[in-house]
Each structure stands twice: as structure tokens, then as C-alpha cells.
PDB file of C-alpha atoms in Angstrom:
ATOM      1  CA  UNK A  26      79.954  42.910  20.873  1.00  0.00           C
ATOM      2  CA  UNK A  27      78.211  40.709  18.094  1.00  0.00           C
ATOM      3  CA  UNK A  28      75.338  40.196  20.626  1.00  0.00           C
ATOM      4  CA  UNK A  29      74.764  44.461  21.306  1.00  0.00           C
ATOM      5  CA  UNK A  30      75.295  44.455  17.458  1.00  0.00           C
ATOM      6  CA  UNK A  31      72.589  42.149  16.733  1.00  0.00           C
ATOM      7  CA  UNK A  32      70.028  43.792  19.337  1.00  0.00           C
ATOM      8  CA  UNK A  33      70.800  46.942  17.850  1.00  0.00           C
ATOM      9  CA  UNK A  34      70.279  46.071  14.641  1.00  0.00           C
ATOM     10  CA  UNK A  35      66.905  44.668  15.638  1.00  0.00           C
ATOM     11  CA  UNK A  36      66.181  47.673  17.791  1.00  0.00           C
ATOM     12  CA  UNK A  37      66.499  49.879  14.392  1.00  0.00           C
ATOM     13  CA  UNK A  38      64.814  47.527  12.203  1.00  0.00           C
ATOM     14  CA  UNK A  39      61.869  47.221  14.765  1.00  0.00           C
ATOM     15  CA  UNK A  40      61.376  50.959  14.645  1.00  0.00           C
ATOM     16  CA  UNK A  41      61.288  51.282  11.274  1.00  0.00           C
ATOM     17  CA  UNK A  42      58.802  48.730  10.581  1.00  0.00           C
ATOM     18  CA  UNK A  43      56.298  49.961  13.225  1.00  0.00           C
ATOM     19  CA  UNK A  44      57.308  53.779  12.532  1.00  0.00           C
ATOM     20  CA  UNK A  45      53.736  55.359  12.502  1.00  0.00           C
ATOM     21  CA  UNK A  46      51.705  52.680  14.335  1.00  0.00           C
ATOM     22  CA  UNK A  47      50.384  53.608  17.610  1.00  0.00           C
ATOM     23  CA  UNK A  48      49.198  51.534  20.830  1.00  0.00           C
ATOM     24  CA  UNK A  49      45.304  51.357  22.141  1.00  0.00           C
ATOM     25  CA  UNK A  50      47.405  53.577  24.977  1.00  0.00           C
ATOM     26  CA  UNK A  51      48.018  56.235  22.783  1.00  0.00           C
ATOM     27  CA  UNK A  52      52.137  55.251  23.094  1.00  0.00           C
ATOM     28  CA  UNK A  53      54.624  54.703  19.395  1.00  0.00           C
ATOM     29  CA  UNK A  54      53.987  50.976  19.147  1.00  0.00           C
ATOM     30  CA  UNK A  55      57.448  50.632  19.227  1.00  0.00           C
ATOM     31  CA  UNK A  56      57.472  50.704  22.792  1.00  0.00           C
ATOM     32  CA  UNK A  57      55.471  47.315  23.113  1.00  0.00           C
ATOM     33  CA  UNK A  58      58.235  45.320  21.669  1.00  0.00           C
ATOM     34  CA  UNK A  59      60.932  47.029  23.618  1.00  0.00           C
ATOM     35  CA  UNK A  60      59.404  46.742  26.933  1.00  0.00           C
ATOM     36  CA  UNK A  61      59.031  42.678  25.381  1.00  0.00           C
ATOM     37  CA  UNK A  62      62.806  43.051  24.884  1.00  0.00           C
ATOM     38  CA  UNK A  63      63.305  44.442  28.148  1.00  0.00           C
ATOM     39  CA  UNK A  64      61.732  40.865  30.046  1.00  0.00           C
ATOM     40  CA  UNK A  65      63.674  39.068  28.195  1.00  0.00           C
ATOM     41  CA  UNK A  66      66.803  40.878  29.033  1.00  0.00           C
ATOM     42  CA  UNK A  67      66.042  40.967  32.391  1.00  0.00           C
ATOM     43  CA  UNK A  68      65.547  37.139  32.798  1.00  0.00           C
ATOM     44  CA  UNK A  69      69.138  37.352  31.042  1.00  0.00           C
ATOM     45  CA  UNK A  70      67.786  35.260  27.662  1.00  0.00           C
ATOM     46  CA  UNK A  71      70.221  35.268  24.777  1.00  0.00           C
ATOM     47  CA  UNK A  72      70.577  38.035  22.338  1.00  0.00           C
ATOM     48  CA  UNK A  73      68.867  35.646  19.808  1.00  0.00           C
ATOM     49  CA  UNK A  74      65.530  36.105  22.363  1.00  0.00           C
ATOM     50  CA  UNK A  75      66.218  39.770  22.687  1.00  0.00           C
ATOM     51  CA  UNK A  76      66.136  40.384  18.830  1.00  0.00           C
ATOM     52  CA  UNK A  77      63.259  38.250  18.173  1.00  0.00           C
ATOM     53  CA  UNK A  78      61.310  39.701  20.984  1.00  0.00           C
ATOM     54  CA  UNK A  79      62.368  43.441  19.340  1.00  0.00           C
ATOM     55  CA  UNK A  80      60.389  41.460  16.007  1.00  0.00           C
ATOM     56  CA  UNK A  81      57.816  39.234  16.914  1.00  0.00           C
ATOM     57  CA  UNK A  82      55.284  41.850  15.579  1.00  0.00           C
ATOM     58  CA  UNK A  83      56.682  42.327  12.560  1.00  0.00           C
ATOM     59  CA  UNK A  84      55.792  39.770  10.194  1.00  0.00           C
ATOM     60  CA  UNK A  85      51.969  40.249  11.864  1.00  0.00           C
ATOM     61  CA  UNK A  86      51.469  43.541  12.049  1.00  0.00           C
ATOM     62  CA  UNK A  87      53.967  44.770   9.561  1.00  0.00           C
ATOM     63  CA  UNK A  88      54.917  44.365   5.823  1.00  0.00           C
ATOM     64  CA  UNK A  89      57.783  42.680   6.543  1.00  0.00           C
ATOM     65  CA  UNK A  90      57.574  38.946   5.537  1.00  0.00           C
ATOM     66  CA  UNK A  91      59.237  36.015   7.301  1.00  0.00           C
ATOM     67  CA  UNK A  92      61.779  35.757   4.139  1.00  0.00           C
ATOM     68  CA  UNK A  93      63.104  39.263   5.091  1.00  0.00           C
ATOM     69  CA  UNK A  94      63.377  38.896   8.540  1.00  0.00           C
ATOM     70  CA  UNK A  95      65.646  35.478   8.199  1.00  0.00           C
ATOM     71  CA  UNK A  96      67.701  37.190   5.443  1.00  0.00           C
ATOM     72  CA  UNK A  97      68.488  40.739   8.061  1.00  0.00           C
ATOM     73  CA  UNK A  98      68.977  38.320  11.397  1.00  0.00           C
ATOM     74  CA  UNK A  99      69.485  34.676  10.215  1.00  0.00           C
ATOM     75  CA  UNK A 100      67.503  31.868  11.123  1.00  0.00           C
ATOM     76  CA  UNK A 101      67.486  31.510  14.572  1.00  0.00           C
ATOM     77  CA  UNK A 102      65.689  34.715  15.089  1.00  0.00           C
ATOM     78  CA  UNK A 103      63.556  34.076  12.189  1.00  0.00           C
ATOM     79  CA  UNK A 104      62.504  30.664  13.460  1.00  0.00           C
ATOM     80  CA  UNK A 105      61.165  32.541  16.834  1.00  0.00           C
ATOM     81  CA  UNK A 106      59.495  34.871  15.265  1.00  0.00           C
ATOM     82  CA  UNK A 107      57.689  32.436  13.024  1.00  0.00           C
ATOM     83  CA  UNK A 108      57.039  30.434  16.320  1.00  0.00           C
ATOM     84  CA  UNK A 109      55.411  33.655  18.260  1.00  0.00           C
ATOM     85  CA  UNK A 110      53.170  34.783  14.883  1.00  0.00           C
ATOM     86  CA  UNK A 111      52.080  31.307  14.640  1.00  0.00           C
ATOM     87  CA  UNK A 112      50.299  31.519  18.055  1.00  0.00           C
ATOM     88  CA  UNK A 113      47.336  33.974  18.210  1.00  0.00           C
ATOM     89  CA  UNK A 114      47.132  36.422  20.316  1.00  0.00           C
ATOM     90  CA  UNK A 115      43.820  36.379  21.732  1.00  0.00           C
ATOM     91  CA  UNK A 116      40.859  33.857  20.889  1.00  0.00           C
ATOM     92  CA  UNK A 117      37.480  33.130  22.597  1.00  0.00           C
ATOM     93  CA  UNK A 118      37.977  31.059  25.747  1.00  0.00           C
ATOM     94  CA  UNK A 119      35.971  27.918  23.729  1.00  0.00           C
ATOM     95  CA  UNK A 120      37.626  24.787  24.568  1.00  0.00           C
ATOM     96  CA  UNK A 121      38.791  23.087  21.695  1.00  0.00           C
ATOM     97  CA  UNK A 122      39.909  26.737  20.979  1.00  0.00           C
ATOM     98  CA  UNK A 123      41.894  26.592  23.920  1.00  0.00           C
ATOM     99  CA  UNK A 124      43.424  23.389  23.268  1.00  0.00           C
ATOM    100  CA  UNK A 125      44.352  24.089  19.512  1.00  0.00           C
ATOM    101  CA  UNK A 126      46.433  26.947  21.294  1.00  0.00           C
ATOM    102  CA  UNK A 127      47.711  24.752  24.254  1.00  0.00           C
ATOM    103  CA  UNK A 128      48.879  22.403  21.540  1.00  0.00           C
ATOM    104  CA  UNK A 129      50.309  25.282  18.885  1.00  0.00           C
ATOM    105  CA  UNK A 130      52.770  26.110  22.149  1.00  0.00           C
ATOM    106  CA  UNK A 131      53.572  22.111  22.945  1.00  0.00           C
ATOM    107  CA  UNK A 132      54.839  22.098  19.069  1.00  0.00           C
ATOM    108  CA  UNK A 133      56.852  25.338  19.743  1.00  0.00           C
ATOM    109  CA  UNK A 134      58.190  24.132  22.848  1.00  0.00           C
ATOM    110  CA  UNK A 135      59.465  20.720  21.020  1.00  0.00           C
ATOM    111  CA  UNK A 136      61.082  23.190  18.182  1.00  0.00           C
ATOM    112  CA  UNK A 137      62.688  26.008  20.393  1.00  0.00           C
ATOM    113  CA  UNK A 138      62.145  26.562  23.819  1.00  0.00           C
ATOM    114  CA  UNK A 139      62.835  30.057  23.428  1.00  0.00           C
ATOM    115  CA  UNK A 140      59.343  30.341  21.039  1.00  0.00           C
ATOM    116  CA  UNK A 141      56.856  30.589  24.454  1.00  0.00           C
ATOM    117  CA  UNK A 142      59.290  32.082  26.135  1.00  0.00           C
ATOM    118  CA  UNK A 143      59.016  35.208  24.050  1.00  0.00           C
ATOM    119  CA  UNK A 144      55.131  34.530  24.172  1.00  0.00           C
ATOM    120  CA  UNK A 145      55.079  35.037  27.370  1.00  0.00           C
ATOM    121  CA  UNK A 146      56.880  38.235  27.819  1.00  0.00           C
ATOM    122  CA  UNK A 147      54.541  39.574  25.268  1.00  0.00           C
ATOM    123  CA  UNK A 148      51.967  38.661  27.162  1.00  0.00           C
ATOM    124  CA  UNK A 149      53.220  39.600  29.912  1.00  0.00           C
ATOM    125  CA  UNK A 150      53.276  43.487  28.691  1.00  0.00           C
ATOM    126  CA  UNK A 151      50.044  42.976  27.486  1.00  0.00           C
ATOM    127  CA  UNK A 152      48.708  42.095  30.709  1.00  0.00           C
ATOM    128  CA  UNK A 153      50.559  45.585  32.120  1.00  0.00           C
ATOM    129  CA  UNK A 154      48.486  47.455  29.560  1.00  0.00           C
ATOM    130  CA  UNK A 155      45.297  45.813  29.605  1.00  0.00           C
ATOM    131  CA  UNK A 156      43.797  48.496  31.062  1.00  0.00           C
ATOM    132  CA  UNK A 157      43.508  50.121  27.192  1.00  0.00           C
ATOM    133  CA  UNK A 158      41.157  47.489  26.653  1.00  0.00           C
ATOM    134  CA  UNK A 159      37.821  47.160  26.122  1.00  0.00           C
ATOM    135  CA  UNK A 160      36.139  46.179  29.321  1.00  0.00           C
ATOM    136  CA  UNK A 161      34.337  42.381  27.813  1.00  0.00           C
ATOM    137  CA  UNK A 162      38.051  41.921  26.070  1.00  0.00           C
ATOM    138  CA  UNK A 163      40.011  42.332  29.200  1.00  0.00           C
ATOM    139  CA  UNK A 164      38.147  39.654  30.832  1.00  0.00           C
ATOM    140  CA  UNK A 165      38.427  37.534  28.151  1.00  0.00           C
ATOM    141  CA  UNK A 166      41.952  38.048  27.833  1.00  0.00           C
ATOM    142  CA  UNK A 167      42.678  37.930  31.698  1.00  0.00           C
ATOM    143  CA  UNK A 168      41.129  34.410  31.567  1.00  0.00           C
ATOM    144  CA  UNK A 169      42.758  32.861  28.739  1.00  0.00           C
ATOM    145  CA  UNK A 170      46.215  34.218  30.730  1.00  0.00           C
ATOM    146  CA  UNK A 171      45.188  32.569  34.208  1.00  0.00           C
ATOM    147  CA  UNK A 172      44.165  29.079  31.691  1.00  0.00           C
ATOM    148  CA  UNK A 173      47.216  28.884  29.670  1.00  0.00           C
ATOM    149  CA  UNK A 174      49.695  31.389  30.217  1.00  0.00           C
ATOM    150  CA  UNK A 175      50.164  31.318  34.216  1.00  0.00           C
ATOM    151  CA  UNK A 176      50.801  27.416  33.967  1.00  0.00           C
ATOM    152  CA  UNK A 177      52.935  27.537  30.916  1.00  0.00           C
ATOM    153  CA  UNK A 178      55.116  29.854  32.957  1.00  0.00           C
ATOM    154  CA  UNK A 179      55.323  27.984  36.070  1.00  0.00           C
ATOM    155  CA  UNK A 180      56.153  24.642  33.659  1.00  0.00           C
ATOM    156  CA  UNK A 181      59.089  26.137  32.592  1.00  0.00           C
ATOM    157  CA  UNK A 182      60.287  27.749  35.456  1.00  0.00           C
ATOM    158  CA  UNK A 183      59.762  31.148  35.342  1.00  0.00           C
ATOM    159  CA  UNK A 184      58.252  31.568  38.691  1.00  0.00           C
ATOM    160  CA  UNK A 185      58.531  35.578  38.806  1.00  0.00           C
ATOM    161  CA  UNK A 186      56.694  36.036  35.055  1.00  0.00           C
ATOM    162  CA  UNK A 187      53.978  33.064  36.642  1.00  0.00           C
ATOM    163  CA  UNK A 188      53.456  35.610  39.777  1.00  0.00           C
ATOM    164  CA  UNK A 189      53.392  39.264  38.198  1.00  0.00           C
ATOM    165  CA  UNK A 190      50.632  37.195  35.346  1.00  0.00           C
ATOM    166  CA  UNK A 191      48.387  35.941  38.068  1.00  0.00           C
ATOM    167  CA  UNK A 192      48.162  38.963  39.671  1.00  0.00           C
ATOM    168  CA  UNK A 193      47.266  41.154  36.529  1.00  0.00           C
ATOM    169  CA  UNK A 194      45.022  38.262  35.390  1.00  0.00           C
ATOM    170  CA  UNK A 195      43.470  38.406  39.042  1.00  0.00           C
ATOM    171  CA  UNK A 196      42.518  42.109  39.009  1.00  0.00           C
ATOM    172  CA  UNK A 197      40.327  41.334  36.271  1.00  0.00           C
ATOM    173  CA  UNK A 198      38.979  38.660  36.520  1.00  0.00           C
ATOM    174  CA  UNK A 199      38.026  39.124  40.329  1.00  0.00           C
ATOM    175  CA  UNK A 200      38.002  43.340  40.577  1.00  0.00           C
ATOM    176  CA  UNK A 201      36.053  43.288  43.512  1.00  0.00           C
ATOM    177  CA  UNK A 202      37.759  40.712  45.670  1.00  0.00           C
ATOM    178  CA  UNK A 203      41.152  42.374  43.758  1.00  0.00           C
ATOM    179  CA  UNK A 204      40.038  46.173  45.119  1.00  0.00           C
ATOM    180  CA  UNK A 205      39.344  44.598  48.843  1.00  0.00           C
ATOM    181  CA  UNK A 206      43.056  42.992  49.077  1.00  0.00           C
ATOM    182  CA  UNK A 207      45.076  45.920  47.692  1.00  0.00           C
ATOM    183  CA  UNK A 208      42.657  48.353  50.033  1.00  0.00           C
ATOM    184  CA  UNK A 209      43.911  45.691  52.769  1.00  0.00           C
ATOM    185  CA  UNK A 210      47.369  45.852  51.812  1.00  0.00           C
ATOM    186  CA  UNK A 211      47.329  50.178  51.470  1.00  0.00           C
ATOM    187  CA  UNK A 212      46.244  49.986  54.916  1.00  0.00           C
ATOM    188  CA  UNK A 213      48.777  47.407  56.519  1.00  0.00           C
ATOM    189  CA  UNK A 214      51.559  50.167  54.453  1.00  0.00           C
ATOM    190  CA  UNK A 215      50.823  52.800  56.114  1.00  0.00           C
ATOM    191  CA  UNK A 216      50.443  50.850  59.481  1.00  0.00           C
ATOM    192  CA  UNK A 217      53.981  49.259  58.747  1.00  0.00           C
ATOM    193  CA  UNK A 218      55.190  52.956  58.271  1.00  0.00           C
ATOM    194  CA  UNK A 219      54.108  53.930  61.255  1.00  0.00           C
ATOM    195  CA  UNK A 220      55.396  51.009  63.161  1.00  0.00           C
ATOM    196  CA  UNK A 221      58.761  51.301  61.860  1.00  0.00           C
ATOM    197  CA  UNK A 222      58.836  54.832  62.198  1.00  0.00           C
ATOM    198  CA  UNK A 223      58.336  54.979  66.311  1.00  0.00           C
ATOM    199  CA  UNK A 224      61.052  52.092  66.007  1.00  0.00           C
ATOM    200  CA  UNK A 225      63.173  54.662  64.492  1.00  0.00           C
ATOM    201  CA  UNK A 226      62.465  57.452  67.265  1.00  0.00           C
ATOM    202  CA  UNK A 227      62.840  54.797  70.352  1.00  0.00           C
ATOM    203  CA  UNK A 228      66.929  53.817  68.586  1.00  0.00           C
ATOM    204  CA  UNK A 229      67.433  57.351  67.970  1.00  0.00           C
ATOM    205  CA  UNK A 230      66.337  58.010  72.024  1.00  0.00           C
ATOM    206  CA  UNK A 231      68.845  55.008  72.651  1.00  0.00           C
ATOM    207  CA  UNK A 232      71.173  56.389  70.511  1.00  0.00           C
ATOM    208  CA  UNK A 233      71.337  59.859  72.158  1.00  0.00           C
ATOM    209  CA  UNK A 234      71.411  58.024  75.875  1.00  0.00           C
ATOM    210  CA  UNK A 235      74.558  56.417  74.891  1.00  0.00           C
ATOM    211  CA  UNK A 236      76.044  59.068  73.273  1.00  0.00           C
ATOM    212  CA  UNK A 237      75.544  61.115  76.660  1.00  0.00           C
ATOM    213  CA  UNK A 238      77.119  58.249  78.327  1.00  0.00           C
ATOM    214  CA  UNK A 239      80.332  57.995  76.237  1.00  0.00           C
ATOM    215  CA  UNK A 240      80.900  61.772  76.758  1.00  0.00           C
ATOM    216  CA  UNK A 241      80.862  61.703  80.401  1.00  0.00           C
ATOM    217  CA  UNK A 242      83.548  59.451  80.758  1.00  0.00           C
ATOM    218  CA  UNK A 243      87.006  60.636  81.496  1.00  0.00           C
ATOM    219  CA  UNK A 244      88.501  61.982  78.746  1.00  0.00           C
ATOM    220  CA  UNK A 245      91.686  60.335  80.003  1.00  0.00           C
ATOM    221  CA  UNK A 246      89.936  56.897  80.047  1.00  0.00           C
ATOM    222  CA  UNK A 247      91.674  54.140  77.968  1.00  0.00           C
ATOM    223  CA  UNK A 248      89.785  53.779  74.701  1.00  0.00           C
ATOM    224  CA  UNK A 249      90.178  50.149  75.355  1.00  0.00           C
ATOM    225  CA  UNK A 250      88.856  50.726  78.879  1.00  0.00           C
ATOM    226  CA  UNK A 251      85.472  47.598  79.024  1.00  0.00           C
ATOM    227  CA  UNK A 252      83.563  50.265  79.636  1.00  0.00           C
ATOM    228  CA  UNK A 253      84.121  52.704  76.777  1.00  0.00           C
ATOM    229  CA  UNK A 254      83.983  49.748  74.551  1.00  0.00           C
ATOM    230  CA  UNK A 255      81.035  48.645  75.474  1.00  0.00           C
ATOM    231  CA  UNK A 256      79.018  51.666  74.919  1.00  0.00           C
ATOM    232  CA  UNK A 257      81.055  51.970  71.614  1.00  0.00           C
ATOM    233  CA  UNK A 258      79.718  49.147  70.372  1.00  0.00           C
ATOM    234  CA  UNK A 259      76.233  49.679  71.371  1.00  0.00           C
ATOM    235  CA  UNK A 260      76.656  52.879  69.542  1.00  0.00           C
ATOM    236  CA  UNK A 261      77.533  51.131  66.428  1.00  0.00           C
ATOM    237  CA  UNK A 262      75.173  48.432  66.426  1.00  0.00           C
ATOM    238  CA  UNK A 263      71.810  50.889  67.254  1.00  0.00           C
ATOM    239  CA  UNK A 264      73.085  53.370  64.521  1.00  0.00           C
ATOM    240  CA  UNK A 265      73.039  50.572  62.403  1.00  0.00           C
ATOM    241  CA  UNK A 266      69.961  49.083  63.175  1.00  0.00           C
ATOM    242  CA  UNK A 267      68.707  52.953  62.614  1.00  0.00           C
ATOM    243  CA  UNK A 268      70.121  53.114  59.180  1.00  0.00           C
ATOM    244  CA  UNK A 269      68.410  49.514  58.546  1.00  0.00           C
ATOM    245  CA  UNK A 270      65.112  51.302  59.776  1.00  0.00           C
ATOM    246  CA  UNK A 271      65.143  53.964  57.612  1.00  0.00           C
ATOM    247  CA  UNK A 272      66.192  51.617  54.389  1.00  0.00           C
ATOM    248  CA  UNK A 273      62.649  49.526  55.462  1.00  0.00           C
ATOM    249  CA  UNK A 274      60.853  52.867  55.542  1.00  0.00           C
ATOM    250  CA  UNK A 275      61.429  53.941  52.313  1.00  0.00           C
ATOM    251  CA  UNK A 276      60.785  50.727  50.644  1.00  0.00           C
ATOM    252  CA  UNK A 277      57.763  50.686  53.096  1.00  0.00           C
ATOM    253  CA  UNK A 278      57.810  46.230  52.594  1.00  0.00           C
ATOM    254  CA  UNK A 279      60.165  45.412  55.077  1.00  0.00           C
ATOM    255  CA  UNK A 280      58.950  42.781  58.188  1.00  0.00           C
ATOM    256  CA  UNK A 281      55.502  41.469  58.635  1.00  0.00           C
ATOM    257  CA  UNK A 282      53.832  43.099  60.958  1.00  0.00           C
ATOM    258  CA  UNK A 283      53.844  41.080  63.194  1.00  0.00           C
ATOM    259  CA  UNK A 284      57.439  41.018  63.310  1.00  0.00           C
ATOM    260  CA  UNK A 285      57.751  44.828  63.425  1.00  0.00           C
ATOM    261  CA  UNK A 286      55.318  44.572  66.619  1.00  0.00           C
ATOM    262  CA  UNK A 287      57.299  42.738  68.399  1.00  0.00           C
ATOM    263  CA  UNK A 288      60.471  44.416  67.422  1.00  0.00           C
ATOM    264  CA  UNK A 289      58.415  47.750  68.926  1.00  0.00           C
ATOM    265  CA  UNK A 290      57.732  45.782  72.080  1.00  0.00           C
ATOM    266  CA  UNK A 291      61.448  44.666  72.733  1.00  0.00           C
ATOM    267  CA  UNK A 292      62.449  48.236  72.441  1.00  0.00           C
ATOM    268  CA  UNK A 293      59.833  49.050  75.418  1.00  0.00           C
ATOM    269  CA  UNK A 294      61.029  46.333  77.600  1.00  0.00           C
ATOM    270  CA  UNK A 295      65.055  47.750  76.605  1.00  0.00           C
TER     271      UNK A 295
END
């Protein structure tokens, strides 16, 4: 309960000190350091991390000093925040630039842990929204995430903030070569669709065969009879294999391809 309590408390004081400021995106501002909030939760980081990733804007882009901030949510979360405003946010990709920044987060990391951890989820949302950028800044930007940020998540660990980065740094920084492999993947989609949808409509043929079957046995046959069993259980196991079908189809990223080819071809032979 003192953990909600704290987040809440952040939540409110967050909104109050951005109350009126607005995103390139048009969006409250306040919505940036929720959806920082949000990562963090997600990667189930302490409420300490939640609360300081609700303020690490504050003390930049706010009124609110550092003093205040320690005095409403105690050190800890003060610290963080003081970590997070001490690295900038975007700089020209020079390279002693670089390295003053590389070397800003090696300090943080030796302090708290927790201080690039919070860096990275902003950037992370960042990244989602760079599309409100200027077209020279989100190049710039994408590159100094692929430099610094991508490694510095895969050093400590957090392999799925590492991927989703890379990605959103790759769209920019390579549109063209980005554009050809998500036109590539589209088109595999809707091939995989179709794949897995005739696999659907060959179970559902085996499905009605056997249920034909079953119901021209005797009725006075012994449910325990081999034969009745048999086709009971091939009942079962192709109406599951249906409902595992249609739970692919709607995520539309189930097998590879290749897979779901050769599951089509094993039906034929059957």
C-alpha cells in the first residue's frame, strides 16, 4: 500500500507540475512521463523507479527544484531524478560529445543502477514518438540511440527495451531498407493467414468426417467400445488443433512459414 501511495502521489504531483505543457504530438505532456512510468512498471522496477520515472522531467522542464522534489518523495527518488536531469537528452553525435555522455551514465550506473534505467525508458518513449520530430533531428537522435542507448540496454540486461530501441532507431536511420523489410513482412502476414486459414478448413473437413463416423455407430455400442474411442479422441484432438488454428489466426505470428507449409502438406497426405 505505501508503494501505490507513493506512485500516486507522484502521479498527482507530476500532473500538476506539467499541467499546461503540451507534447511536439499535440498530447498533455503528462502523458510522456506516464507512458515512462508504464516501462518501468512493466519490467516490474520498484515503486522508487516508478515515481521517479512519473518526475524525471520535472526539475528540467518544470519549476520544481531538486530541493522540493527530495522534501515531497525522499531521497531515493530525488537522487534518480537528479541522475536522469544530469544526462542530456539529445546532443550532436561529435565524439568526445558522445563520450562525455557515455561517461555521465558510467557515473550514474556506479551511484544507482536504477538512474539509466529510467533513461532508458524515457528514451525508449521518445523513440515511439519520434515521428513528431523534425526530420534532420530524428536522425540525429535515432543514431545517438543505436551508439549508446541500444548497448547500454543490452549491458544491463534488458534484452526486450535493447530490441523494441533498435528497431525504432533502424527505421530511421535506414527508411528505405526499413520500408523494404516491413513491406516483406506485410506480405509473408497475409500469406501466413492464408496458410493457416485452408489448415483450418482441411481440420474442420476432418472434423465433420469423424463426426459422421461416430454417429453411425450403434447407438447401443459400448462407449468404451476401441472403436468409439478412437474416433472420440480424434475428435478431441482435431477440435483442438482447430481452436489452436484459429488462436494463430488472429494473432496472425504464429509458425514460420515454413512450418505452416508443411503442416498444410501433412494434412493432404492425412
Amino acid at each position: 500500500e505505501a508503494d501505490q501511495a507513493l506512485v500516486r502521489k507522484a502521479y498527482a504531483y507530476a500532473a500538476a507540475a506539467h499541467a499546461g505543457q503540451v507534447r511536439l504530438s499535440g498530447e498533455p505532456y503528462l502523458s510522456h512521463p506516464l507512458a515512462v512510468a508504464e516501462v518501468l512498471a512493466e519490467l516490474g522496477f520498484d515503486a522508487h523507479s516508478v515515481a521517479a520515472g512519473l518526475l524525471h522531467d520535472t526539475v528540467e522542464d518544470t519549476k520544481v527544484t531538486l530541493e522540493e522534489v527530495d522534501a515531497e518523495f525522499g531521497e531515493q527518488v530525488a537522487d534518480i531524478v537528479d541522475g536522469v536531469t544530469k544526462i542530456s537528452m539529445t546532443f550532436d553525435s561529435k565524439e568526445e560529445q558522445q563520450a562525455e555522455n557515455i561517461r555521465k551514465m558510467i557515473l550514474a550506473m556506479s551511484h544507482d543502477i536504477r538512474v539509466p534505467i529510467v533513461k532508458l525508458a524515457d528514451r525508449v518513449h521518445n523513440m515511439r514518438t519520434l515521428d513528431f520530430q523534425k526530420a534532420h533531428k530524428r536522425q540525429r537522435i535515432a543514431q545517438e540511440t543505436m551508439d549508446i542507448y541500444v548497448p547500454l540496454a543490452n549491458r544491463l540486461g534488458l534484452h526486450r527495451l535493447k530490441l523494441e530501441l533498435e528497431g525504432l532507431s533502424f527505421k530511421y536511420i535506414h527508411p528505405d531498407v526499413y520500408a523494404q523489410i516491413s513491406d516483406w513482412l506485410e506480405s509473408n502476414q497475409v500469406v501466413e493467414r492464408q496458410l493457416i486459414a485452408k489448415i483450418i478448413a482441411k481440420l474442420e473437413g476432418q472434423r465433420t468426417e469423424l463426426q459422421t463416423q461416430l454417429a453411425s455407430l450403434p447407438r447401443n455400442l459400448d462407449r468404451n467400445h476401441p472403436t468409439r474411442k478412437s474416433l472420440q479422441q480424434s475428435l478431441e484432438a482435431v477440435e483442438r488443433q482447430i481452436a489452436r488454428e484459429h488462436s494463430k489466426l488472429a494473432s496472425t505470428s504464429g509458425k514460420p512459414l515454413n512450418s505452416l507449409v508443411e503442416e498444410e502438406q501433412r494434412l493432404e497426405l492425412d
